[in-house]
Coordinates of C-alpha atoms in Angstrom, one line a residue:
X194 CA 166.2 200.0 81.9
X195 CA 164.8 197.4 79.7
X196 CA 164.6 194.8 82.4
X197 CA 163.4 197.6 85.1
X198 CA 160.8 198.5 82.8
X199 CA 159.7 194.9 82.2
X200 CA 159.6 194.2 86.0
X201 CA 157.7 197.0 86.7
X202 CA 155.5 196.1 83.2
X203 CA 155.0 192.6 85.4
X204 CA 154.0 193.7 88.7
X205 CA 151.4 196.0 87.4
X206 CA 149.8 193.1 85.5
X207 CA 150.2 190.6 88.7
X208 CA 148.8 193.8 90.6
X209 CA 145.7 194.1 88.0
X210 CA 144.9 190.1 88.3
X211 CA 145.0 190.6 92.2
X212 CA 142.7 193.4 92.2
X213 CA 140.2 191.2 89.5
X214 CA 140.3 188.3 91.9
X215 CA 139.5 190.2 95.2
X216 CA 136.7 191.9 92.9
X217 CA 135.1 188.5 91.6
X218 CA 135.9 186.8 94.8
X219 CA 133.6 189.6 96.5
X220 CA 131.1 189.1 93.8
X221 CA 131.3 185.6 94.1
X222 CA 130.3 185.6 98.6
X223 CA 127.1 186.3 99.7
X224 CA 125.8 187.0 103.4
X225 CA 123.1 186.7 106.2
X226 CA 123.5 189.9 107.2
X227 CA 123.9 194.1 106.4
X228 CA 127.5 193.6 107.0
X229 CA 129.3 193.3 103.9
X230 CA 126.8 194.3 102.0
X231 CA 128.3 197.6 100.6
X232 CA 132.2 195.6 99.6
X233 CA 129.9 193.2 97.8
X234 CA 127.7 195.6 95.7
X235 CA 131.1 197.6 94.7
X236 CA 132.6 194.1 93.9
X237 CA 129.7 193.1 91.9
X238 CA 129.7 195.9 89.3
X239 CA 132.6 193.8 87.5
X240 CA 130.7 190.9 87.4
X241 CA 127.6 192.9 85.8
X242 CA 129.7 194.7 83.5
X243 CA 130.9 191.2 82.2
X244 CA 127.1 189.9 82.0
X245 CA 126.7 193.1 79.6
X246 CA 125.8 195.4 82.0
X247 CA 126.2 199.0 80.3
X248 CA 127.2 202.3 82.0
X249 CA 123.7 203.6 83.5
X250 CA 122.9 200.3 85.0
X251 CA 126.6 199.7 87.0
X252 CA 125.8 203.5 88.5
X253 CA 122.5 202.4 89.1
X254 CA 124.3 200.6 92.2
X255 CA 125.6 203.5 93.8
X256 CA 121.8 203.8 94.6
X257 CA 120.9 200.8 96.9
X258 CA 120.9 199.5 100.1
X259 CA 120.7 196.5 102.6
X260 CA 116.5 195.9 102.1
X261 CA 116.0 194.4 105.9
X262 CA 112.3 194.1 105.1
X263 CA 112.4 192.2 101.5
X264 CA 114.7 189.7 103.8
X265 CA 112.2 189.6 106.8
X266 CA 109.2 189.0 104.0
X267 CA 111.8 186.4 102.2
X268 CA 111.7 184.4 105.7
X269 CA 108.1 184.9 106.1
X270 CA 105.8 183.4 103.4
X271 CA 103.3 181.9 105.4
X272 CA 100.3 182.2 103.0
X273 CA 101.9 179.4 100.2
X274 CA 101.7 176.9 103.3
X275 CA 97.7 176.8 104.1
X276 CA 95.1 175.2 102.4
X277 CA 93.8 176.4 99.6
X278 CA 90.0 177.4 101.0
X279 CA 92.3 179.1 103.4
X280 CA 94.6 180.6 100.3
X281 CA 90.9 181.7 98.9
X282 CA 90.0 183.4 101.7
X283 CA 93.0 185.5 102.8
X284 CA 93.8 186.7 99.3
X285 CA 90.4 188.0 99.0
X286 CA 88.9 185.0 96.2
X287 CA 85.7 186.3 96.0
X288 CA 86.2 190.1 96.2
X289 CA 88.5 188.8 92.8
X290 CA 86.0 187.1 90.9
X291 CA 83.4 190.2 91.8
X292 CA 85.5 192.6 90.6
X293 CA 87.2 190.8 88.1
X294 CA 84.0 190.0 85.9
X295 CA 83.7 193.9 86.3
X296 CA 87.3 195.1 84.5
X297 CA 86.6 191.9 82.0
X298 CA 83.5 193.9 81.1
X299 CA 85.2 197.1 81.3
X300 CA 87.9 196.3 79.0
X301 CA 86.6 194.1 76.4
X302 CA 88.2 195.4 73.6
X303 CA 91.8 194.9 74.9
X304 CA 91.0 191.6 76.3
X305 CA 89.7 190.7 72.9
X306 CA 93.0 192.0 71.7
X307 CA 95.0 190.1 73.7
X308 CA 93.2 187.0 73.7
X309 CA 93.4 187.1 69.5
X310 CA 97.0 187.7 69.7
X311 CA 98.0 185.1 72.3
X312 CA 95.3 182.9 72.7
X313 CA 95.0 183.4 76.4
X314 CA 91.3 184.3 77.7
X315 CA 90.7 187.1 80.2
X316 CA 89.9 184.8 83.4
X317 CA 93.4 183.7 84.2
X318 CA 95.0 186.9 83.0
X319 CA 92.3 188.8 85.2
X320 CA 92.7 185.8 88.2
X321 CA 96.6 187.2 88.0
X322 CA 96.4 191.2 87.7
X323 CA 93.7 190.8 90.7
X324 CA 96.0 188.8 93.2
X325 CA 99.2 190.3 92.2
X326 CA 98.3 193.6 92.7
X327 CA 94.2 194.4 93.4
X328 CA 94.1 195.4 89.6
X329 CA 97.4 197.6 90.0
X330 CA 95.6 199.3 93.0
X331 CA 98.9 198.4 95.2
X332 CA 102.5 197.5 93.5
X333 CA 104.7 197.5 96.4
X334 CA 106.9 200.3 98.4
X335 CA 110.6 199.0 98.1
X336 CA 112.9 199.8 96.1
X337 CA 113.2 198.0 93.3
X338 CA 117.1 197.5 93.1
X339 CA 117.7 197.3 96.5
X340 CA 115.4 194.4 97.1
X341 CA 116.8 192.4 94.2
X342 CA 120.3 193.1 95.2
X343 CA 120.2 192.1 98.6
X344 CA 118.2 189.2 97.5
X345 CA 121.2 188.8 95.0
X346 CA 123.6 188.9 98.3
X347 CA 122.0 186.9 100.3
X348 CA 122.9 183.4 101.0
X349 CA 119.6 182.1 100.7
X350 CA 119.1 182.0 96.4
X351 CA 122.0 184.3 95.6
X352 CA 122.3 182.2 91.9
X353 CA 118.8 183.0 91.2
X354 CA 118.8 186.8 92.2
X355 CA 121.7 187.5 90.6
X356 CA 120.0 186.3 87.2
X357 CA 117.4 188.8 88.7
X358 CA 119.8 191.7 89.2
X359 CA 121.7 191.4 86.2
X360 CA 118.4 191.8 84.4
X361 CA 117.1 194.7 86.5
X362 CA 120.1 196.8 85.5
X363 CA 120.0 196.1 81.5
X364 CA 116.6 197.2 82.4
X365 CA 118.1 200.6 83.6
X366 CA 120.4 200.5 80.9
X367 CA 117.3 200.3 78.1
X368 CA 115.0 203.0 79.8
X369 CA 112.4 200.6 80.9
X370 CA 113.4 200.7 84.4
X371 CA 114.1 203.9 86.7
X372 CA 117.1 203.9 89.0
X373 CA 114.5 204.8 91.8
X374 CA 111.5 202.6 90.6
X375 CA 109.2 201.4 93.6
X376 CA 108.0 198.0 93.5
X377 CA 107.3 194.8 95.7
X378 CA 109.5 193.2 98.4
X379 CA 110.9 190.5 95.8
X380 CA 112.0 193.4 93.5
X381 CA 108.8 192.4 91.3
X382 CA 107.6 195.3 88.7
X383 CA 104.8 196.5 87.9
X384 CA 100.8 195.5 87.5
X385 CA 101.1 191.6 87.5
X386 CA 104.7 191.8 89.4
X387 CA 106.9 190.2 86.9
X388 CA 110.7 190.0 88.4
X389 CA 112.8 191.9 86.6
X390 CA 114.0 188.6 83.9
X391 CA 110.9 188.1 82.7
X392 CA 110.3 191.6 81.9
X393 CA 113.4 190.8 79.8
X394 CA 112.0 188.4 78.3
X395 CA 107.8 188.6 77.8
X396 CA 107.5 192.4 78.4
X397 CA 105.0 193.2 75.1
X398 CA 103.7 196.3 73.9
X399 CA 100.4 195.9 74.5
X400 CA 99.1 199.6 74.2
X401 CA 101.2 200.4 71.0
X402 CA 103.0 203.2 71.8
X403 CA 106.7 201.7 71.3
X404 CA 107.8 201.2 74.6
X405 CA 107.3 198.6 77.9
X406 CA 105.4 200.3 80.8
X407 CA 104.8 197.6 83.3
X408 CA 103.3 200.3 85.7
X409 CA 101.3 202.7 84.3
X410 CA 100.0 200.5 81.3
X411 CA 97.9 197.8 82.2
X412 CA 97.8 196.7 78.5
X413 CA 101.2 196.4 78.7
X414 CA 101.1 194.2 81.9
X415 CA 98.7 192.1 80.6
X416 CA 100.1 191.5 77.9
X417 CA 103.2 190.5 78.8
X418 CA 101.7 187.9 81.4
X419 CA 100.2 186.6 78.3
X420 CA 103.3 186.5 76.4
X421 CA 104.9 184.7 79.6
X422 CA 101.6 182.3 79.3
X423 CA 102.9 181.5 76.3
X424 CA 106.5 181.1 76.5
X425 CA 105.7 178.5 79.0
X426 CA 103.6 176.2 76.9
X427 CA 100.0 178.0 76.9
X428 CA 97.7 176.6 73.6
X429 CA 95.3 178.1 72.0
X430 CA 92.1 177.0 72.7
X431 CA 92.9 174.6 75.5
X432 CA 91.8 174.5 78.6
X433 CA 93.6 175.2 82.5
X434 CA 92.3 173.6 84.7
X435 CA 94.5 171.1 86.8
X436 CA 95.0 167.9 84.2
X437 CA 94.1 169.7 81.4
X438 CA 96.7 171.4 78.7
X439 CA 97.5 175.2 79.9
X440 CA 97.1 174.3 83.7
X441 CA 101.1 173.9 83.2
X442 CA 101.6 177.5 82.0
X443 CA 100.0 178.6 84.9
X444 CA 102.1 176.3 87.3
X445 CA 105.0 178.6 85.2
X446 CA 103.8 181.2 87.4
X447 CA 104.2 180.5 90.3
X448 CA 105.3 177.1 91.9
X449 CA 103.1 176.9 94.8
X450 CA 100.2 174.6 94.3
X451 CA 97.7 176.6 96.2
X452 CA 98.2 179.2 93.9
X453 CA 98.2 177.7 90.7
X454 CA 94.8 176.1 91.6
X455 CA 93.4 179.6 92.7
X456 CA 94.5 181.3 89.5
X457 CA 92.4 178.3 87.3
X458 CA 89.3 178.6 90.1
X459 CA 89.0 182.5 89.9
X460 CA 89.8 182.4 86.2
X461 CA 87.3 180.3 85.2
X462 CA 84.7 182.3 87.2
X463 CA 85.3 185.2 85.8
X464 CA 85.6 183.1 82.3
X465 CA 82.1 182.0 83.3
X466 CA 83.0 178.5 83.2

């Protein structure tokens, strides 16, 4: 009986490590397309689990699926390739600067507040909040986890998305992020479209009222993209434009050129620079 029980004792544990492979091997693929998607998402929840996933964000997977248009917008980014004249123009430059000087006037105070507590002046916040999202006029209409997840599945930056993912469910776990929570095609949140990491790591209070609202607070978004200014080298006082000190935090932002360059332009409008 001893030995019977020891056998069988055995095979259940060689059972257990099969099952664990096939579940990190699945974790572990990606893909190009739907198929597979589903095995990979109910594979994945032990690899988020061991990333310190709690119990709300693993369930949170049950809820998503294959996003076929944040993968057709992944393959598309056409605007990062023109010029930048031709960057100004087709994300609206102008209309920016207009009605950026505008909510800089509007919101004085908090930009005052933000600017004393970081260092970071209104223009390249406001230069950010404007492109991102038209002042938080439009955030996106995907869901939020079933963009990053499939992003996280697919074969195209599955390393980085999964980063992405594993963040977007602690963010579950912690309140800040709902289960159903619409955002933009990359799975970016909120009024300046932070991915779900750096929400991790920069999301600031910047209303007071104890808790991270991306969404519905544009104190809170703002500052938190000053916080992120920050984390990535911004200096008081200093100015960014290219060559000068901060124009690096800004490249932190977002790696196409055309971009960075429009963020210090429209900035320093509205900074009246």
């Amino acid at each position: 009986m001893a030995f019977v029980a020891k056998g069988r004792f055995f095979a259940a544990v060689a059972t257990a490590l099969l099952v664990t492979a096939g579940a990190a091997q699945a974790a572990a693929s990606c893909g190009k397309t739907s198929a597979g998607f589903e095995s990979w998402v109910q594979g994945y929840k032990q690899e988020a689990q061991a990333q310190g996933v709690g119990s709300r964000g693993i369930n949170a997977l049950d809820t998503v699926n294959y996003a076929t248009k944040t993968i057709n917008a992944d393959r598309n980014q056409k605007s990062f390739k023109y010029s930048l004249d031709k960057f100004m123009q087709v994300r609206g430059g102008q209309t920016i600067i207009s009605r950026g000087r505008t909510q800089k006037a509007q919101n004085a105070a908090l930009f005052a507040r933000i600017e004393q507590r970081y260092g970071v002046p209104a223009g390249p916040l406001i230069a950010i909040w404007g492109m991102e999202t038209g002042f938080g006029s439009f955030m996106g209409n995907q869901h939020t986890l079933s963009a990053v997840t499939t992003l996280a599945y697919d074969c195209r930056r599955p390393e980085y998305f999964r980063d992405q993912l594993n963040a977007a469910l602690k963010l579950v776990d912690n309140g800040t992020l709902a289960p159903n929570a619409i955002g933009a095609m990359h799975g970016e949140i909120g009024q300046t479209q932070f991915l779900p990491l750096n929400v991790l790591r920069y999301g600031a209070d910047g209303d007071g009222n104890g808790r991270i609202d991306m969404v519905r607070s544009k104190a809170d978004a703002l500052a938190s993209t000053a916080n992120f200014l920050v984390g990535h080298g911004w200096q008081r006082g200093a100015g960014y434009q290219p060559g000068q000190a901060n124009f690096g935090a800004i490249a932190g932002w977002n790696a196409a050129s055309v971009y960075q360059q429009a963020i210090a332009i429209i900035g320093a409008k509205i900074d009246g620079e």
